[in-house]
Amino acid sequence: MSLSVLPSSPTRLDGGIRDLQPDQELASRRPGMLARAVFPSGVVLIAAGFAAGAWQRRWISDDGLIVLRTVRNLLAGNGPVFNLDERVETSTSTAWTYLVWFFGWLTQARLEYVALGLALGLSVLAIVVAMLGSSRLWGGPAAAPLVPAGAIVYVALPPAADYATSGLETGLVIAWSAVLWWLLLRWSQHAGGVVAPVFWAGLAPLIRPELTVVGGLALLVLFCAPVPWNVLRPWVFRMLLIGIAGAAPVGYQIWRMGYYGLPYPNTAVAKEAGGAKWPQGWIYLWDLAGPYRLWLPLLLVAGAAVVVLRQRKGRRSAPDGWRDRLRSPAAVVAVMVGGGVVLIVYELRVGGDFMHGRMLLPQLFCLLLPVMVLPVPKPEAFAPGRRRLPSAFVVVLAALLGIAAWAVAAARTTALTDGTDIGANGIVDERVYYVLGTGHDHPIRAEDYLDYPRMRPMLRDMAETPNGGLLVNLPDQTYWYVVPPPQPIPEGGAGHTVYFLNLGMTSMNLPLSVRVIDPIGLAYPLAAHTDRLTDGRIGHDKNLNAGWAVVDTGMVDKHPWLPAHIDETWVRRARTAMSCPSTQDLLASARAPLTFTRFRRNIVQSLEFAGTRIDRIPSYEIARCHLPSPTPN
């Protein structure tokens, strides 16, 4: 059926514009009205659905609580530290820590609710902005009806809903990616300036260090593209771009090296972010792609995009020179998708993560940015008298229906098969794990985690030992042993130190005066700088024996005050090993008073400190440092 309507009376030309009869005008406007209605409706439905799904699975992870301990110290005026006596950066995302701190200070609300609200809000904002950017790529809703495609793929994944409220920085990461995508597209279409995308891309290492790949690619394109202003020499303009991009990250980097004594967060040392575990990385990839058959919607959405591109082939003229090609939507797509691919390769190399799906969500988001929405043929595409639908329309519609069917199935799928047991691959559905472990459908507040095994006994044992001591979890991980401090006990007690793996729930249920350290080194430099265990669980493949903590905290190192599973000889050798000059220098970078001399020395030695490794077996460490062996008692 033709959408053109023959006029009932002659048309009149006025200034080259044809006056239409009312029926004709309505018919000509109907396709545009439909297209303009479809897109905002899709944005609202997807955003609302994602928000509702994420809220239904709301929680705060133990790692999310780790960030809040640092925020508590910031609000208390103690600086960005985890423990009062050590300058350790336990948060991988600098921006996330300070964002939670700012809104915590502004609202004076519980930090758990601040983190949950920010994470959910940023996650939903990311989807909306990503769809707006994709709309610009395809010419806007006026060009053709735009329907959700890649957006459905992302929001339907259970891990995406899980980490939309986990208290971690996933929402911030995808929001940063979406805004960068939108800014770059506006710039490429000469609808926006270059300053905003340059500044935003420069924030990449503060969002997460590995995002420097995406931010760096964006900056390279922005730097090499034609200079838009004739009032400046090109080299002056590009120097200004470097200054705009580097002001925040370079300034923070200098401060980080002087304050913490490291060129990157301590978490990168603890988890050996530069190491390689390719086999585990492939296991981690399949752990996400396998249960949800993720390859199926990716093929469908990619196929539909190719069909649309083939239909539009030749509509736009190619830019003249290579610099002009850099300022084009195609170059922006290459930056975001290429950056996502590089990040996937990096994640495969380091072995992925122990949290199901979490560390591949930002990469998936980047890959889906160009196809968050897809255009479908407008009604005008149906020629008069045509008996069959256009092939492009059929393919796109079939792909969208397939994606919708997959989304329904994926949303009902769970990757957890072993209850609260961690499988042989070391990967676990973290939200369900803690839901079952705490008995709370929505573990959000720190006190919700008091129902996790060992938490209430920890508080009880601390209350029963007012003299202080080192709390060590026994090998069966059920009971605690308090190693006492030596006599004489100072007035008010010697203070408590807790040595336990789960830093978040532990530290958020304790006063800031209680030191909380861990055997894998997220908040403990001594453990962070040990060598990685070859076959250890990913993300937990460092395990410092508690005997080192006994020496480091100055507790009694003999039986019967030591727990039975800690050997006296081991402790005695650990004491000697800790006297190694390089180890003492390393610890001083985090523990010595922060004078100007210490700040400058930390900057100079930060790379050296980052590469320092301590052998977790005291005898080997003694030999490495050429120290005399301790004499037996």
XYZ file of C-alpha atoms in Angstrom, residues 179-623:
445
model
C 29.656 9.212 28.116
C 32.952 8.931 26.225
C 31.092 7.203 23.405
C 28.476 9.967 23.258
C 31.052 12.785 23.433
C 33.207 11.265 20.709
C 30.241 10.800 18.400
C 29.129 14.413 18.856
C 32.676 15.531 18.114
C 32.939 13.275 15.041
C 29.686 14.705 13.671
C 30.851 18.299 14.282
C 28.125 18.759 16.886
C 30.475 19.158 19.839
C 33.914 20.461 20.699
C 37.097 18.592 21.450
C 37.814 19.784 25.009
C 35.121 17.746 26.766
C 36.026 14.364 25.175
C 39.740 15.009 25.734
C 39.232 15.742 29.415
C 36.859 12.788 29.842
C 39.181 10.340 28.076
C 42.041 11.520 30.276
C 40.141 10.349 33.366
C 40.439 6.711 32.246
C 43.228 5.600 34.648
C 41.352 7.125 37.578
C 38.228 5.122 36.730
C 40.206 1.879 36.455
C 43.865 1.548 35.430
C 43.213 -0.821 32.516
C 40.750 1.639 30.960
C 43.833 3.613 29.931
C 43.687 1.421 26.808
C 40.319 2.888 25.767
C 41.134 6.397 26.937
C 44.527 6.277 25.216
C 43.008 5.220 21.892
C 40.456 8.009 22.133
C 43.132 10.571 22.921
C 45.261 9.355 20.028
C 42.375 9.929 17.610
C 41.522 13.318 19.106
C 45.178 14.365 19.059
C 45.818 13.363 15.443
C 42.548 14.669 13.972
C 42.530 17.987 12.109
C 42.849 21.067 14.300
C 39.417 22.748 14.388
C 40.564 26.256 15.267
C 42.581 28.495 12.977
C 43.549 30.920 15.745
C 46.182 28.576 17.157
C 49.163 26.879 15.677
C 48.512 23.105 15.461
C 51.346 22.206 17.833
C 50.131 24.728 20.422
C 46.619 23.337 20.192
C 47.845 19.770 20.639
C 49.955 20.756 23.619
C 46.827 22.238 25.163
C 45.024 18.936 24.583
C 47.799 17.063 26.365
C 47.531 19.435 29.304
C 43.753 19.062 29.511
C 43.914 15.273 29.300
C 46.806 14.832 31.701
C 46.095 17.366 34.436
C 43.978 15.136 36.678
C 45.613 11.699 36.112
C 49.203 12.937 36.128
C 48.621 15.065 39.203
C 47.087 12.130 41.047
C 49.811 9.794 39.834
C 52.529 11.981 41.365
C 50.579 12.154 44.606
C 49.959 8.377 44.589
C 53.650 7.580 44.143
C 54.648 9.901 46.967
C 51.860 8.956 49.362
C 51.608 5.188 48.784
C 55.058 4.483 47.336
C 53.594 2.642 44.325
C 52.880 3.636 40.707
C 49.503 1.864 40.758
C 47.005 0.609 43.355
C 48.161 -1.999 45.833
C 45.485 -4.346 44.467
C 47.488 -4.607 41.237
C 50.452 -5.862 43.278
C 48.370 -8.265 45.351
C 46.705 -9.768 42.279
C 49.766 -9.558 39.990
C 47.982 -7.529 37.307
C 50.978 -7.940 35.017
C 51.133 -11.721 35.344
C 49.855 -14.297 32.856
C 47.331 -17.097 33.441
C 45.965 -17.698 29.965
C 44.289 -21.080 30.644
C 42.378 -19.626 33.582
C 41.433 -16.645 31.441
C 39.744 -18.867 28.873
C 37.936 -20.681 31.673
C 36.704 -17.326 32.951
C 35.490 -16.290 29.492
C 33.546 -19.500 29.016
C 32.129 -19.227 32.547
C 30.257 -16.154 31.281
C 29.629 -17.084 27.656
C 28.704 -20.732 28.226
C 25.766 -20.732 30.677
C 23.965 -17.901 28.856
C 24.891 -18.891 25.282
C 26.161 -15.337 24.929
C 27.582 -16.000 21.497
C 24.050 -16.333 20.075
C 22.766 -12.754 20.636
C 26.168 -11.354 19.685
C 25.938 -13.116 16.317
C 22.358 -11.959 15.838
C 23.045 -8.326 16.617
C 26.221 -8.307 14.516
C 24.389 -9.875 11.561
C 21.581 -7.336 11.772
C 24.083 -4.471 11.897
C 25.870 -5.781 8.797
C 22.577 -5.976 6.902
C 21.699 -2.403 7.833
C 25.163 -1.191 6.813
C 24.938 -2.943 3.445
C 21.574 -1.318 2.831
C 23.064 2.100 3.588
C 26.265 1.538 1.618
C 27.234 4.478 -0.532
C 24.957 7.005 1.100
C 27.808 8.988 2.577
C 30.940 10.225 0.892
C 34.250 9.180 2.376
C 36.492 11.839 3.953
C 39.404 13.079 1.878
C 42.558 12.536 3.981
C 43.556 10.168 6.771
C 43.263 12.917 9.359
C 39.716 13.625 8.202
C 38.899 9.948 8.524
C 39.862 10.131 12.191
C 37.053 12.603 12.788
C 34.335 10.240 11.684
C 31.815 7.953 13.406
C 33.652 4.957 11.944
C 36.815 5.956 13.814
C 34.819 6.317 17.058
C 33.367 2.833 16.595
C 36.874 1.489 16.020
C 38.115 3.138 19.227
C 35.370 1.774 21.477
C 35.068 -1.689 19.961
C 38.827 -2.036 19.498
C 39.398 -0.942 23.075
C 36.886 -3.531 24.251
C 38.665 -6.274 22.316
C 42.053 -5.299 23.766
C 40.581 -5.347 27.277
C 39.173 -8.826 26.668
C 42.618 -10.040 25.621
C 44.111 -8.445 28.736
C 41.528 -10.126 30.944
C 42.279 -13.487 29.328
C 45.982 -12.950 29.970
C 45.674 -12.175 33.682
C 43.283 -15.070 34.251
C 40.029 -13.203 34.674
C 38.584 -12.959 38.151
C 36.949 -15.038 40.866
C 33.597 -13.195 40.552
C 31.373 -14.669 37.856
C 31.190 -12.337 34.866
C 32.197 -9.154 36.675
C 35.470 -8.335 34.910
C 34.070 -8.956 31.418
C 30.991 -6.735 31.743
C 32.758 -3.464 30.768
C 34.316 -5.162 27.739
C 30.955 -6.523 26.636
C 29.453 -3.076 27.103
C 32.090 -1.534 24.811
C 31.460 -4.143 22.112
C 27.721 -3.458 22.204
C 27.913 0.351 22.106
C 27.440 0.723 18.310
C 24.416 -1.597 18.325
C 22.706 -0.569 21.547
C 19.882 0.392 19.206
C 19.425 -0.635 15.590
C 17.389 1.011 12.813
C 14.638 -0.875 11.024
C 13.311 0.059 7.559
C 10.871 2.947 7.563
C 7.365 2.431 6.187
C 8.381 4.311 3.025
C 10.618 1.349 2.185
C 7.564 -0.609 1.048
C 7.171 0.153 -2.604
C 3.657 0.426 -4.101
C 2.339 -2.952 -5.135
C 5.202 -4.857 -3.515
C 4.105 -8.345 -2.502
C 6.896 -9.269 -0.108
C 8.702 -7.488 2.665
C 12.170 -6.046 2.058
C 14.879 -8.555 3.004
C 16.650 -6.061 5.283
C 13.455 -5.517 7.245
C 12.934 -9.275 7.622
C 16.507 -9.920 8.774
C 16.523 -7.104 11.320
C 13.114 -8.044 12.676
C 14.083 -11.726 12.944
C 17.300 -10.796 14.748
C 15.414 -8.610 17.213
C 12.893 -11.349 17.926
C 15.732 -13.817 18.434
C 17.485 -11.442 20.849
C 14.255 -10.960 22.780
C 13.740 -14.728 23.070
C 17.323 -15.203 24.200
C 16.930 -12.431 26.792
C 13.969 -14.169 28.403
C 15.940 -17.413 28.668
C 19.154 -15.736 29.874
C 17.393 -13.767 32.602
C 16.158 -17.064 34.069
C 19.580 -18.727 33.964
C 21.931 -19.039 36.921
C 25.588 -20.007 36.733
C 25.645 -21.254 40.336
C 25.503 -25.052 40.566
C 27.321 -25.881 43.813
C 25.505 -23.869 46.492
C 28.013 -22.129 48.714
C 30.919 -24.290 47.557
C 33.592 -22.722 45.386
C 34.233 -24.884 42.344
C 37.551 -26.175 41.110
C 37.894 -23.232 38.715
C 37.762 -20.799 41.653
C 34.884 -18.784 40.141
C 31.681 -18.217 42.072
C 28.395 -16.369 41.694
C 29.342 -13.864 44.370
C 25.885 -12.471 45.084
C 24.215 -15.832 45.562
C 27.230 -17.038 47.547
C 26.773 -14.283 50.126
C 22.981 -14.474 50.056
C 23.286 -18.108 51.112
C 26.200 -17.426 53.453
C 24.458 -14.648 55.390
C 20.877 -15.852 55.147
C 19.787 -12.431 53.855
C 18.095 -12.004 50.477
C 19.694 -8.574 50.206
C 22.915 -8.312 52.228
C 23.553 -4.566 52.081
C 24.450 -3.224 55.520
C 27.627 -4.251 57.301
C 25.591 -5.831 60.103
C 23.869 -8.095 57.570
C 27.248 -9.792 57.247
C 27.393 -10.491 60.972
C 25.326 -13.559 60.138
C 28.140 -14.816 57.919
C 30.064 -17.605 59.721
C 32.896 -16.410 62.025
C 31.757 -12.784 62.250
C 29.877 -12.865 65.572
C 32.511 -15.119 67.198
C 35.138 -12.551 66.134
C 33.318 -9.751 67.974
C 32.811 -11.982 70.996
C 36.473 -12.985 71.212
C 37.581 -9.373 70.929
C 35.243 -8.354 73.732
C 36.673 -11.142 75.921
C 40.310 -10.043 75.353
C 40.493 -6.389 76.477
C 44.309 -6.576 76.538
C 44.287 -6.865 72.762
C 45.978 -9.386 70.500
C 46.124 -10.873 67.026
C 42.976 -12.728 65.930
C 43.899 -15.637 63.691
C 41.288 -17.825 62.074
C 42.023 -21.486 62.717
C 42.568 -23.830 59.743
C 38.975 -25.110 59.791
C 37.883 -21.435 59.507
C 35.283 -21.871 62.249
C 36.964 -20.551 65.382
C 39.357 -17.747 66.247
C 42.541 -17.836 68.276
C 43.737 -14.645 69.963
C 47.532 -14.452 70.136
C 48.200 -12.206 73.173
C 50.531 -9.200 73.324
C 53.671 -9.437 75.478
C 53.816 -8.045 78.978
C 53.619 -5.362 80.194
C 50.240 -4.460 78.731
C 49.897 -0.718 78.122
C 47.040 1.124 79.764
C 43.891 0.595 77.751
C 45.257 -2.538 76.102
C 47.631 -3.187 73.209
C 44.887 -3.049 70.577
C 43.537 -5.749 68.288
C 44.593 -6.845 64.824
C 42.414 -9.188 62.754
C 44.115 -11.412 60.182
C 41.398 -12.655 57.843
C 40.603 -13.052 54.148
C 37.228 -11.255 54.050
C 38.313 -7.672 54.615
C 35.044 -5.907 53.878
C 32.630 -7.501 56.297
C 35.356 -7.658 58.942
C 36.530 -4.065 58.774
C 33.095 -2.481 58.421
C 31.907 -4.158 61.611
C 34.903 -2.915 63.602
C 36.105 0.497 64.781
C 38.742 2.252 62.685
C 41.190 1.779 65.559
C 41.213 -1.991 64.960
C 43.762 -3.024 62.369
C 42.458 -5.470 59.731
C 44.942 -7.232 57.440
C 44.680 -10.166 55.064
C 46.870 -13.055 53.853
C 46.494 -12.190 50.145
C 47.697 -8.614 50.598
C 44.869 -6.343 49.505
C 45.389 -4.293 52.669
C 48.695 -5.762 53.844
C 51.916 -4.792 51.997
C 53.907 -7.679 53.436
C 51.501 -10.223 51.901
C 50.956 -8.235 48.698
C 54.652 -8.374 47.840
C 55.011 -12.136 48.194
C 55.270 -14.366 45.140
C 52.153 -15.672 43.440
C 51.162 -19.297 44.019
C 51.231 -21.109 40.691
C 48.002 -23.054 41.165
C 46.249 -20.744 43.611
C 42.670 -19.586 43.206
C 42.459 -16.629 40.855
C 42.407 -13.377 42.818
C 43.464 -15.266 45.955
C 46.738 -16.772 44.812
C 48.860 -15.259 47.556
C 48.696 -16.725 51.033
C 51.051 -15.445 53.712
C 51.385 -17.694 56.753
C 50.011 -16.140 59.947
C 53.432 -16.543 61.567
C 54.598 -13.460 59.670
C 51.702 -11.459 61.131
C 52.650 -12.616 64.634
C 56.106 -11.122 64.153
C 54.868 -7.990 62.407
C 52.318 -7.176 65.127
C 54.781 -7.917 67.954
C 52.688 -10.624 69.653
C 53.971 -13.477 71.804
C 55.730 -15.965 69.544
C 55.926 -19.082 71.710
C 53.630 -21.911 72.638
C 51.264 -22.258 74.441
C 50.343 -18.662 73.497
C 50.761 -19.413 69.799
C 48.015 -21.491 68.134
C 49.081 -25.089 67.620
C 49.150 -24.856 63.806
C 51.818 -22.094 63.836
C 55.351 -23.425 64.201
C 57.732 -21.588 66.560
C 60.685 -22.207 64.266
C 58.770 -20.703 61.349
C 58.003 -17.588 63.420
C 61.607 -17.251 64.530
C 62.826 -17.448 60.941
C 60.153 -14.997 59.816
C 61.488 -12.514 62.378
C 64.954 -12.782 60.862
C 63.592 -12.617 57.311
C 61.717 -9.422 58.081
C 64.977 -7.721 58.984
C 65.971 -7.811 55.295
C 66.883 -4.203 54.346
C 64.769 -4.197 51.177
C 61.746 -5.420 53.161
C 62.225 -2.797 55.842
C 62.561 -0.120 53.177
C 59.386 -1.343 51.510
C 57.404 -1.283 54.763
C 58.752 2.164 55.610
C 57.248 3.514 52.380
C 53.805 2.826 53.849
C 54.454 3.165 57.581
C 57.087 5.851 58.098
C 55.820 9.368 58.887
C 54.943 11.191 55.676
C 57.557 13.922 55.623
C 58.624 15.749 52.495
C 61.760 13.590 52.387
C 59.700 10.399 52.625
C 57.286 11.662 49.934
C 60.149 12.426 47.552
C 61.878 9.114 48.301
C 58.656 7.209 47.664
C 58.341 8.837 44.243
C 61.901 7.929 43.312
C 61.597 4.330 44.544
C 57.970 3.609 43.596
C 58.871 1.467 40.581
C 61.441 -0.415 42.653
C 58.887 -1.014 45.403
C 56.334 -2.235 42.850
C 58.755 -4.922 41.668
C 59.936 -6.016 45.126
C 58.925 -9.560 46.029
C 59.327 -11.401 49.317
C 59.601 -15.176 49.523
C 56.759 -16.414 51.712
C 58.970 -19.230 53.066
C 61.227 -17.601 55.699
C 64.228 -19.865 55.090
C 64.282 -18.955 51.398
C 63.857 -15.274 52.196
C 66.795 -15.442 54.615
C 68.936 -16.966 51.879
